[in-house]
Backbone as JSON Lines, residues from 0, in Angstrom:
{"i":0,"aa":"M","n":[156.9,112.15,51.06],"ca":[156.47,110.99,51.1],"c":[155.08,110.72,51.05]}
{"i":1,"aa":"E","n":[154.7,109.5,50.59],"ca":[153.02,109.42,50.55],"c":[152.86,108.15,51.13]}
{"i":2,"aa":"I","n":[151.6,107.95,51.65],"ca":[150.96,106.71,52.33],"c":[149.95,106.49,51.5]}
{"i":3,"aa":"R","n":[150.2,104.98,50.78],"ca":[148.91,104.66,49.66],"c":[148.61,103.05,49.82]}
{"i":4,"aa":"E","n":[147.53,102.85,49.74],"ca":[147.17,101.5,49.49],"c":[148.21,100.52,49.1]}
{"i":5,"aa":"F","n":[148.79,99.37,49.25],"ca":[149.36,98.42,48.68],"c":[148.45,97.82,47.63]}
{"i":6,"aa":"T","n":[149.43,97.73,46.56],"ca":[148.79,96.96,45.27],"c":[149.51,95.7,45.11]}
{"i":7,"aa":"D","n":[149.17,94.66,44.18],"ca":[149.85,93.41,43.97],"c":[151.45,93.82,43.44]}
{"i":8,"aa":"A","n":[151.38,94.94,42.84],"ca":[152.64,95.13,42.24],"c":[153.77,95.82,42.89]}
{"i":9,"aa":"D","n":[153.27,96.07,44.55],"ca":[154.16,96.59,45.23],"c":[154.73,95.38,45.85]}
{"i":10,"aa":"W","n":[154.5,93.93,45.82],"ca":[154.82,92.99,46.3],"c":[156.51,92.81,46.29]}
{"i":11,"aa":"P","n":[156.85,92.91,44.94],"ca":[158.23,92.62,45.01],"c":[159.22,93.72,45.54]}
{"i":12,"aa":"R","n":[158.78,94.79,46.1],"ca":[159.49,95.68,46.73],"c":[159.15,95.93,48.03]}
{"i":13,"aa":"V","n":[158.22,95.27,48.49],"ca":[157.96,95.13,50.07],"c":[158.66,93.99,50.6]}
{"i":14,"aa":"W","n":[158.49,92.72,49.83],"ca":[159.21,91.59,50.25],"c":[160.56,91.71,50.61]}
{"i":15,"aa":"P","n":[161.45,92.3,50.14],"ca":[162.94,92.95,50.75],"c":[163.09,93.29,52.01]}
{"i":16,"aa":"I","n":[161.91,94.38,52.2],"ca":[161.93,95.07,53.28],"c":[161.21,93.98,54.69]}
{"i":17,"aa":"V","n":[160.21,92.88,54.06],"ca":[159.8,92.39,55.07],"c":[160.9,91.25,55.39]}
{"i":18,"aa":"R","n":[161.82,90.83,54.31],"ca":[162.62,89.67,54.81],"c":[163.92,90.28,55.42]}
{"i":19,"aa":"E","n":[164.27,91.54,55.36],"ca":[165.37,92.31,56.01],"c":[165.16,92.34,57.62]}
{"i":20,"aa":"V","n":[163.82,92.73,57.78],"ca":[163.34,93.13,59.16],"c":[163.5,91.78,59.83]}
{"i":21,"aa":"V","n":[162.52,90.88,59.34],"ca":[162.5,89.64,59.67],"c":[163.89,88.73,60.26]}
{"i":22,"aa":"Q","n":[164.55,88.91,59.28],"ca":[165.96,88.24,59.17],"c":[166.96,89.14,60.1]}
{"i":23,"aa":"A","n":[166.66,90.19,60.31],"ca":[167.31,90.88,61.71],"c":[167.29,90.35,63.24]}
{"i":24,"aa":"R","n":[166.08,89.71,63.15],"ca":[165.74,88.91,64.26],"c":[165.47,89.92,65.86]}
{"i":25,"aa":"D","n":[165.5,91.23,65.54],"ca":[165.71,91.91,66.81],"c":[164.35,92.79,67.0]}
{"i":26,"aa":"T","n":[163.46,92.74,66.29],"ca":[162.04,93.64,66.31],"c":[160.76,92.44,66.29]}
{"i":27,"aa":"Y","n":[161.12,91.52,65.46],"ca":[159.66,90.8,65.06],"c":[159.78,89.3,65.45]}
{"i":28,"aa":"T","n":[158.67,88.86,65.88],"ca":[158.71,87.2,66.18],"c":[158.4,86.32,65.18]}
{"i":29,"aa":"Y","n":[158.46,86.82,63.72],"ca":[158.19,85.85,63.11],"c":[159.45,85.07,62.69]}
{"i":30,"aa":"D","n":[158.99,84.05,62.23],"ca":[160.2,83.11,61.83],"c":[161.34,83.46,60.78]}
{"i":31,"aa":"P","n":[162.57,83.47,61.13],"ca":[163.7,84.05,60.13],"c":[163.81,83.52,58.92]}
{"i":32,"aa":"D","n":[162.97,82.12,58.82],"ca":[163.4,81.71,57.35],"c":[161.79,81.52,56.87]}
{"i":33,"aa":"L","n":[161.25,82.61,57.06],"ca":[160.07,83.1,56.17],"c":[160.07,83.1,54.58]}
{"i":34,"aa":"T","n":[159.42,82.21,54.14],"ca":[159.47,82.16,52.64],"c":[158.63,83.74,51.91]}
{"i":35,"aa":"A","n":[158.9,84.07,50.69],"ca":[158.04,85.34,50.29],"c":[156.64,84.61,50.4]}
{"i":36,"aa":"E","n":[156.07,83.54,50.29],"ca":[154.55,83.07,50.22],"c":[154.0,83.4,51.47]}
{"i":37,"aa":"D","n":[154.93,82.92,52.23],"ca":[154.26,82.97,53.98],"c":[154.14,84.35,54.21]}
{"i":38,"aa":"A","n":[155.13,85.06,53.99],"ca":[155.19,86.26,54.44],"c":[154.05,86.92,53.96]}
{"i":39,"aa":"R","n":[153.62,86.9,52.7],"ca":[152.8,87.83,51.9],"c":[151.36,87.23,52.45]}
{"i":40,"aa":"E","n":[151.42,85.96,52.73],"ca":[150.02,85.44,53.61],"c":[149.84,86.59,54.85]}
{"i":41,"aa":"I","n":[151.05,86.38,55.71],"ca":[150.73,87.12,57.08],"c":[150.72,88.55,56.77]}
{"i":42,"aa":"W","n":[151.49,89.05,55.77],"ca":[151.6,90.53,55.73],"c":[150.5,91.22,55.18]}
{"i":43,"aa":"I","n":[149.87,90.86,54.27],"ca":[148.76,91.58,53.33],"c":[147.39,91.02,53.96]}
{"i":44,"aa":"E","n":[146.69,92.34,54.76],"ca":[145.42,92.19,55.17],"c":[144.43,92.16,54.37]}
{"i":45,"aa":"S","n":[143.48,91.41,54.41],"ca":[142.42,91.65,53.8],"c":[141.35,92.15,54.58]}
{"i":46,"aa":"P","n":[139.98,92.81,53.96],"ca":[139.01,93.32,54.83],"c":[138.39,92.66,55.94]}
{"i":47,"aa":"P","n":[138.38,93.47,56.9],"ca":[138.2,94.87,57.15],"c":[139.79,95.4,57.39]}
{"i":48,"aa":"G","n":[141.05,94.61,56.85],"ca":[142.11,95.62,57.76],"c":[142.58,96.2,56.16]}
{"i":49,"aa":"R","n":[143.75,96.45,56.04],"ca":[144.53,97.39,55.18],"c":[146.06,97.42,55.3]}
{"i":50,"aa":"T","n":[146.27,97.21,54.54],"ca":[148.03,97.11,53.92],"c":[148.43,98.47,53.35]}
{"i":51,"aa":"V","n":[149.29,99.13,53.6],"ca":[149.95,100.33,52.98],"c":[151.05,100.17,52.66]}
{"i":52,"aa":"V","n":[151.62,101.03,51.62],"ca":[152.95,101.52,51.52],"c":[153.45,102.72,51.58]}
{"i":53,"aa":"A","n":[154.8,103.06,52.26],"ca":[154.99,104.66,52.1],"c":[155.83,104.52,50.84]}
{"i":54,"aa":"V","n":[155.73,105.62,50.12],"ca":[156.76,105.5,49.02],"c":[157.23,107.31,48.96]}
{"i":55,"aa":"D","n":[158.45,107.27,47.89],"ca":[158.92,108.26,47.4],"c":[159.16,108.14,46.26]}
{"i":56,"aa":"G","n":[158.0,108.8,45.32],"ca":[158.45,108.48,43.91],"c":[157.84,106.77,43.54]}
{"i":57,"aa":"E","n":[158.84,106.5,42.93],"ca":[158.42,104.59,43.06],"c":[159.33,103.92,44.05]}
{"i":58,"aa":"E","n":[160.26,104.57,44.89],"ca":[160.91,103.95,45.85],"c":[160.0,103.38,47.2]}
{"i":59,"aa":"V","n":[159.59,102.45,47.64],"ca":[158.95,101.8,48.76],"c":[159.96,101.93,50.01]}
{"i":60,"aa":"L","n":[159.78,102.79,50.61],"ca":[160.31,103.11,52.01],"c":[160.01,102.1,53.1]}
{"i":61,"aa":"G","n":[158.72,101.98,53.33],"ca":[158.17,101.1,54.43],"c":[156.67,100.84,54.23]}
{"i":62,"aa":"T","n":[156.49,99.93,55.02],"ca":[155.01,99.46,54.88],"c":[154.24,99.18,56.02]}
{"i":63,"aa":"A","n":[153.14,98.8,56.03],"ca":[152.21,98.74,57.19],"c":[151.07,98.0,57.21]}
{"i":64,"aa":"K","n":[150.63,97.17,58.08],"ca":[149.14,96.45,57.98],"c":[148.59,96.78,59.35]}
{"i":65,"aa":"M","n":[147.45,96.91,59.11],"ca":[146.64,97.36,60.18],"c":[144.91,96.19,60.45]}
{"i":66,"aa":"G","n":[144.16,96.47,61.33],"ca":[143.17,95.72,61.12],"c":[142.49,95.64,62.77]}
{"i":67,"aa":"P","n":[141.53,94.91,62.88],"ca":[140.92,94.3,64.48],"c":[142.03,93.47,64.86]}
{"i":68,"aa":"N","n":[142.21,93.7,66.16],"ca":[143.21,93.13,67.04],"c":[142.83,91.84,67.31]}
{"i":69,"aa":"R","n":[141.61,91.4,67.53],"ca":[140.96,90.05,67.86],"c":[139.64,90.09,66.8]}
{"i":70,"aa":"P","n":[139.4,88.9,66.73],"ca":[137.62,88.98,66.25],"c":[136.77,89.15,67.24]}
{"i":71,"aa":"G","n":[135.57,88.91,66.95],"ca":[134.36,88.93,67.62],"c":[134.36,90.04,69.01]}
{"i":72,"aa":"P","n":[134.27,89.62,70.06],"ca":[134.02,90.59,71.05],"c":[135.38,91.74,71.64]}
{"i":73,"aa":"G","n":[136.27,91.16,70.68],"ca":[137.76,92.17,70.91],"c":[137.82,93.06,69.31]}
{"i":74,"aa":"S","n":[136.86,93.08,68.58],"ca":[137.08,93.72,67.28],"c":[136.91,95.18,67.29]}
{"i":75,"aa":"H","n":[136.66,95.63,68.44],"ca":[136.44,96.9,68.71],"c":[137.89,97.67,69.05]}
{"i":76,"aa":"I","n":[139.02,96.9,68.96],"ca":[140.0,97.32,69.45],"c":[140.94,97.16,68.06]}
{"i":77,"aa":"S","n":[142.06,97.93,67.74],"ca":[142.68,97.69,66.24],"c":[144.12,97.25,66.73]}
{"i":78,"aa":"T","n":[144.87,97.14,65.64],"ca":[146.05,96.93,65.71],"c":[147.05,96.98,64.5]}
{"i":79,"aa":"A","n":[147.99,97.15,64.43],"ca":[149.01,97.56,63.42],"c":[150.4,97.44,63.46]}
{"i":80,"aa":"S","n":[150.95,96.84,62.42],"ca":[152.42,96.57,62.61],"c":[153.35,97.42,61.38]}
{"i":81,"aa":"F","n":[154.36,97.73,61.29],"ca":[155.26,98.42,60.8],"c":[156.54,98.08,60.61]}
{"i":82,"aa":"M","n":[157.05,97.96,59.02],"ca":[158.29,97.98,58.78],"c":[158.83,98.8,58.1]}
{"i":83,"aa":"V","n":[160.1,99.36,58.31],"ca":[160.79,100.27,57.5],"c":[162.12,99.95,57.02]}
{"i":84,"aa":"A","n":[162.26,100.44,55.66],"ca":[163.71,99.57,54.72],"c":[164.74,100.26,55.92]}
{"i":85,"aa":"A","n":[165.89,99.51,55.65],"ca":[166.79,99.98,56.52],"c":[167.68,101.54,56.02]}
{"i":86,"aa":"D","n":[167.71,101.29,55.01],"ca":[168.09,102.81,54.44],"c":[167.28,104.17,54.43]}
{"i":87,"aa":"A","n":[166.13,103.84,54.95],"ca":[165.17,104.92,55.1],"c":[164.71,105.3,56.52]}
{"i":88,"aa":"R","n":[165.18,104.6,57.58],"ca":[165.2,104.79,58.91],"c":[165.64,106.06,59.36]}
{"i":89,"aa":"G","n":[165.03,106.67,60.03],"ca":[165.22,107.86,60.92],"c":[164.95,109.22,59.8]}
{"i":90,"aa":"R","n":[163.74,108.93,59.01],"ca":[163.58,110.05,58.15],"c":[162.06,110.23,58.13]}
{"i":91,"aa":"G","n":[161.58,109.21,59.42],"ca":[160.18,109.75,59.77],"c":[159.12,108.62,59.22]}
{"i":92,"aa":"V","n":[159.51,107.83,58.63],"ca":[158.68,106.7,57.61],"c":[157.73,105.78,58.67]}
{"i":93,"aa":"G","n":[158.1,105.48,59.81],"ca":[157.43,104.53,60.75],"c":[156.83,105.46,61.54]}
{"i":94,"aa":"S","n":[156.95,106.86,61.87],"ca":[155.96,107.98,62.65],"c":[154.85,108.1,61.57]}
{"i":95,"aa":"T","n":[155.01,108.44,60.13],"ca":[154.15,108.68,59.42],"c":[153.16,107.56,58.82]}
{"i":96,"aa":"L","n":[153.69,106.17,59.08],"ca":[152.84,105.26,58.87],"c":[152.05,104.96,60.0]}
{"i":97,"aa":"C","n":[152.77,105.13,61.44],"ca":[152.07,104.96,62.22],"c":[150.63,105.88,62.67]}
{"i":98,"aa":"A","n":[151.07,107.09,62.49],"ca":[149.81,108.32,62.21],"c":[148.98,108.03,61.24]}
{"i":99,"aa":"D","n":[149.29,107.42,60.29],"ca":[148.11,106.91,58.96],"c":[147.36,105.74,59.47]}
{"i":100,"aa":"A","n":[148.01,104.81,60.48],"ca":[147.27,103.93,61.06],"c":[146.29,104.37,62.22]}
{"i":101,"aa":"L","n":[146.65,105.28,63.04],"ca":[145.85,105.78,64.09],"c":[144.76,106.44,63.09]}
{"i":102,"aa":"D","n":[145.12,107.12,62.2],"ca":[143.72,107.78,61.62],"c":[142.88,107.14,60.95]}
{"i":103,"aa":"W","n":[143.16,105.97,60.42],"ca":[142.41,104.88,59.85],"c":[141.49,104.3,60.74]}
{"i":104,"aa":"A","n":[142.07,103.87,62.04],"ca":[141.46,103.42,62.88],"c":[140.63,104.25,63.53]}
{"i":105,"aa":"R","n":[140.9,105.28,63.88],"ca":[139.5,106.67,64.35],"c":[138.9,106.68,63.08]}
{"i":106,"aa":"S","n":[138.84,106.62,62.04],"ca":[137.93,106.98,60.65],"c":[136.72,105.87,61.03]}
{"i":107,"aa":"R","n":[137.46,104.72,61.4],"ca":[136.6,103.41,61.29],"c":[135.8,103.21,62.68]}
{"i":108,"aa":"G","n":[136.04,104.05,63.7],"ca":[135.37,103.89,64.86],"c":[136.0,102.92,66.05]}
{"i":109,"aa":"Y","n":[137.11,102.7,65.84],"ca":[137.48,101.73,66.81],"c":[138.1,102.57,67.84]}
{"i":110,"aa":"A","n":[137.99,101.88,69.26],"ca":[137.91,102.36,70.42],"c":[139.32,102.52,70.76]}
{"i":111,"aa":"G","n":[140.42,102.03,70.21],"ca":[141.82,101.93,70.62],"c":[142.57,101.3,69.74]}
{"i":112,"aa":"M","n":[144.0,101.11,69.9],"ca":[144.91,100.48,68.87],"c":[145.62,99.97,70.26]}
{"i":113,"aa":"Q","n":[145.88,98.43,69.96],"ca":[146.96,97.84,70.76],"c":[147.88,97.18,69.8]}
{"i":114,"aa":"F","n":[149.29,97.34,70.55],"ca":[150.44,96.46,70.13],"c":[150.68,95.37,70.93]}
{"i":115,"aa":"N","n":[150.42,94.23,70.24],"ca":[150.81,93.24,71.22],"c":[152.18,92.38,71.78]}
{"i":116,"aa":"A","n":[153.28,93.09,70.69],"ca":[154.67,92.74,71.22],"c":[155.56,93.38,70.79]}
{"i":117,"aa":"V","n":[155.75,94.53,71.49],"ca":[156.93,95.66,71.01],"c":[158.5,95.24,71.88]}
{"i":118,"aa":"T","n":[159.43,94.79,71.24],"ca":[160.51,94.67,72.03],"c":[161.04,95.83,72.63]}
{"i":119,"aa":"E","n":[161.22,95.23,73.88],"ca":[161.52,96.6,74.8],"c":[163.06,97.39,74.4]}
{"i":120,"aa":"S","n":[163.68,96.55,73.43],"ca":[165.05,97.09,73.12],"c":[164.81,97.6,71.93]}
{"i":121,"aa":"N","n":[163.22,98.03,71.2],"ca":[163.29,98.76,70.04],"c":[162.9,100.18,70.87]}
{"i":122,"aa":"V","n":[163.76,100.61,71.37],"ca":[163.82,102.2,71.79],"c":[163.02,103.02,70.96]}
{"i":123,"aa":"G","n":[163.75,103.19,69.86],"ca":[163.3,104.22,68.61],"c":[161.71,104.17,68.58]}
{"i":124,"aa":"A","n":[161.55,103.02,68.58],"ca":[159.8,102.58,67.84],"c":[159.08,103.0,69.39]}
{"i":125,"aa":"V","n":[159.39,102.74,70.45],"ca":[158.65,103.0,71.51],"c":[158.45,104.38,72.01]}
{"i":126,"aa":"K","n":[159.58,105.24,71.69],"ca":[159.63,106.61,71.84],"c":[158.58,107.17,70.66]}
{"i":127,"aa":"V","n":[158.48,106.73,69.66],"ca":[157.44,107.27,68.51],"c":[156.14,106.82,68.8]}
{"i":128,"aa":"Y","n":[155.79,105.55,69.58],"ca":[154.52,105.05,69.8],"c":[154.01,105.91,70.99]}
{"i":129,"aa":"E","n":[155.02,106.42,72.04],"ca":[154.66,106.91,73.14],"c":[154.26,108.34,72.62]}
{"i":130,"aa":"R","n":[155.2,109.16,71.84],"ca":[154.5,110.38,71.56],"c":[153.44,110.34,70.47]}
{"i":131,"aa":"L","n":[153.35,109.3,69.95],"ca":[151.63,109.2,69.05],"c":[150.74,109.03,70.36]}
{"i":132,"aa":"G","n":[150.93,108.77,71.57],"ca":[149.78,108.47,72.2],"c":[149.62,107.35,72.98]}
{"i":133,"aa":"F","n":[150.39,106.22,72.32],"ca":[150.65,104.99,73.36],"c":[151.04,104.96,74.71]}
{"i":134,"aa":"H","n":[150.9,104.13,75.34],"ca":[151.31,103.69,76.89],"c":[151.69,102.46,77.1]}
{"i":135,"aa":"I","n":[152.8,101.99,77.51],"ca":[153.08,100.5,77.83],"c":[151.96,100.35,79.01]}
{"i":136,"aa":"V","n":[151.25,99.23,78.81],"ca":[150.24,98.59,79.64],"c":[150.67,97.42,80.14]}
{"i":137,"aa":"G","n":[152.07,97.01,79.93],"ca":[152.94,95.45,80.48],"c":[153.89,95.21,79.84]}
{"i":138,"aa":"T","n":[154.66,94.5,80.45],"ca":[155.75,93.98,79.49],"c":[155.69,92.39,80.29]}
{"i":139,"aa":"V","n":[156.11,91.65,79.33],"ca":[156.32,90.19,79.46],"c":[157.88,90.32,79.55]}
{"i":140,"aa":"P","n":[158.47,89.73,80.75],"ca":[159.84,89.44,81.08],"c":[160.83,88.67,79.96]}
{"i":141,"aa":"G","n":[161.68,88.84,79.24],"ca":[162.38,87.54,78.61],"c":[161.31,87.06,77.57]}
{"i":142,"aa":"A","n":[160.4,87.8,76.81],"ca":[159.61,86.97,75.95],"c":[160.01,86.92,74.55]}
{"i":143,"aa":"F","n":[161.0,87.69,74.41],"ca":[161.75,87.64,72.94],"c":[163.29,87.33,73.0]}
{"i":144,"aa":"E","n":[163.65,86.67,72.32],"ca":[165.3,86.22,72.15],"c":[165.83,86.96,71.05]}
{"i":145,"aa":"H","n":[166.59,88.12,71.76],"ca":[167.27,89.07,70.83],"c":[168.56,88.4,70.54]}
{"i":146,"aa":"P","n":[169.06,88.58,68.94],"ca":[170.48,88.03,68.9],"c":[171.28,88.53,69.31]}
{"i":147,"aa":"T","n":[171.74,89.52,69.99],"ca":[172.93,89.84,70.64],"c":[172.79,90.57,72.0]}
{"i":148,"aa":"L","n":[171.36,90.75,72.59],"ca":[171.02,91.19,73.77],"c":[170.38,90.04,74.7]}
{"i":149,"aa":"G","n":[170.15,88.83,74.12],"ca":[169.62,87.74,74.92],"c":[168.05,87.83,75.22]}
{"i":150,"aa":"R","n":[167.59,87.54,76.06],"ca":[166.36,87.6,76.12],"c":[165.72,89.29,76.95]}
{"i":151,"aa":"V","n":[164.84,89.74,76.12],"ca":[164.52,90.96,76.61],"c":[162.64,90.8,76.52]}
{"i":152,"aa":"G","n":[162.32,91.79,77.08],"ca":[160.84,92.33,77.35],"c":[160.12,92.25,75.84]}
{"i":153,"aa":"L","n":[158.96,91.95,75.84],"ca":[157.69,92.42,75.05],"c":[156.72,93.21,75.7]}
{"i":154,"aa":"H","n":[156.73,94.56,75.19],"ca":[156.02,95.37,75.62],"c":[154.12,95.15,75.03]}
{"i":155,"aa":"V","n":[153.32,95.2,75.79],"ca":[151.92,95.52,75.13],"c":[151.78,97.14,75.49]}
{"i":156,"aa":"M","n":[151.47,97.81,74.23],"ca":[151.2,99.1,74.44],"c":[149.64,99.22,73.72]}
{"i":157,"aa":"Y","n":[149.02,100.42,74.45],"ca":[147.78,100.76,73.98],"c":[147.71,102.11,73.92]}
{"i":158,"aa":"C","n":[146.76,102.67,73.0],"ca":[146.37,104.28,72.47],"c":[144.9,104.02,72.51]}
{"i":159,"aa":"P","n":[144.41,104.91,73.53],"ca":[142.53,105.17,73.13],"c":[142.08,105.9,72.44]}
{"i":160,"aa":"L","n":[141.49,105.73,71.24],"ca":[141.22,106.56,70.29],"c":[139.71,107.2,70.67]}
């Protein structure tokens, strides 16, 4: 598996992953009726941010975006988001994307990385993030409407760099 910079030619293979993840309604707070155009606007980061894909040959296994968490006085803290194709889960794609994002943030001098909304029901992702150095710094109870579990909490997670 290789992590490389996103190119415009990747969008036709990234969009199905984004659509699948968003329509599942179990991890992201994005509108499940998101169009391809709106999704591209949200997902593709412009500088100083970065968007990448995880590939195995020509197959796109997952994607990540990263950049400053907030502008101005908050711009020394980074953030990142990850999406993995359903048939690629359990193969270390998410872990590899997250490790790449942390390396990127360190190399650019960010003081830390913050995740603003990790669903507490996404236990696998929480374990990956904790293994990579993140800690839950707070949970907003019932802030996410999960399609089968009802209202679950959203964790704010942080990793000092």
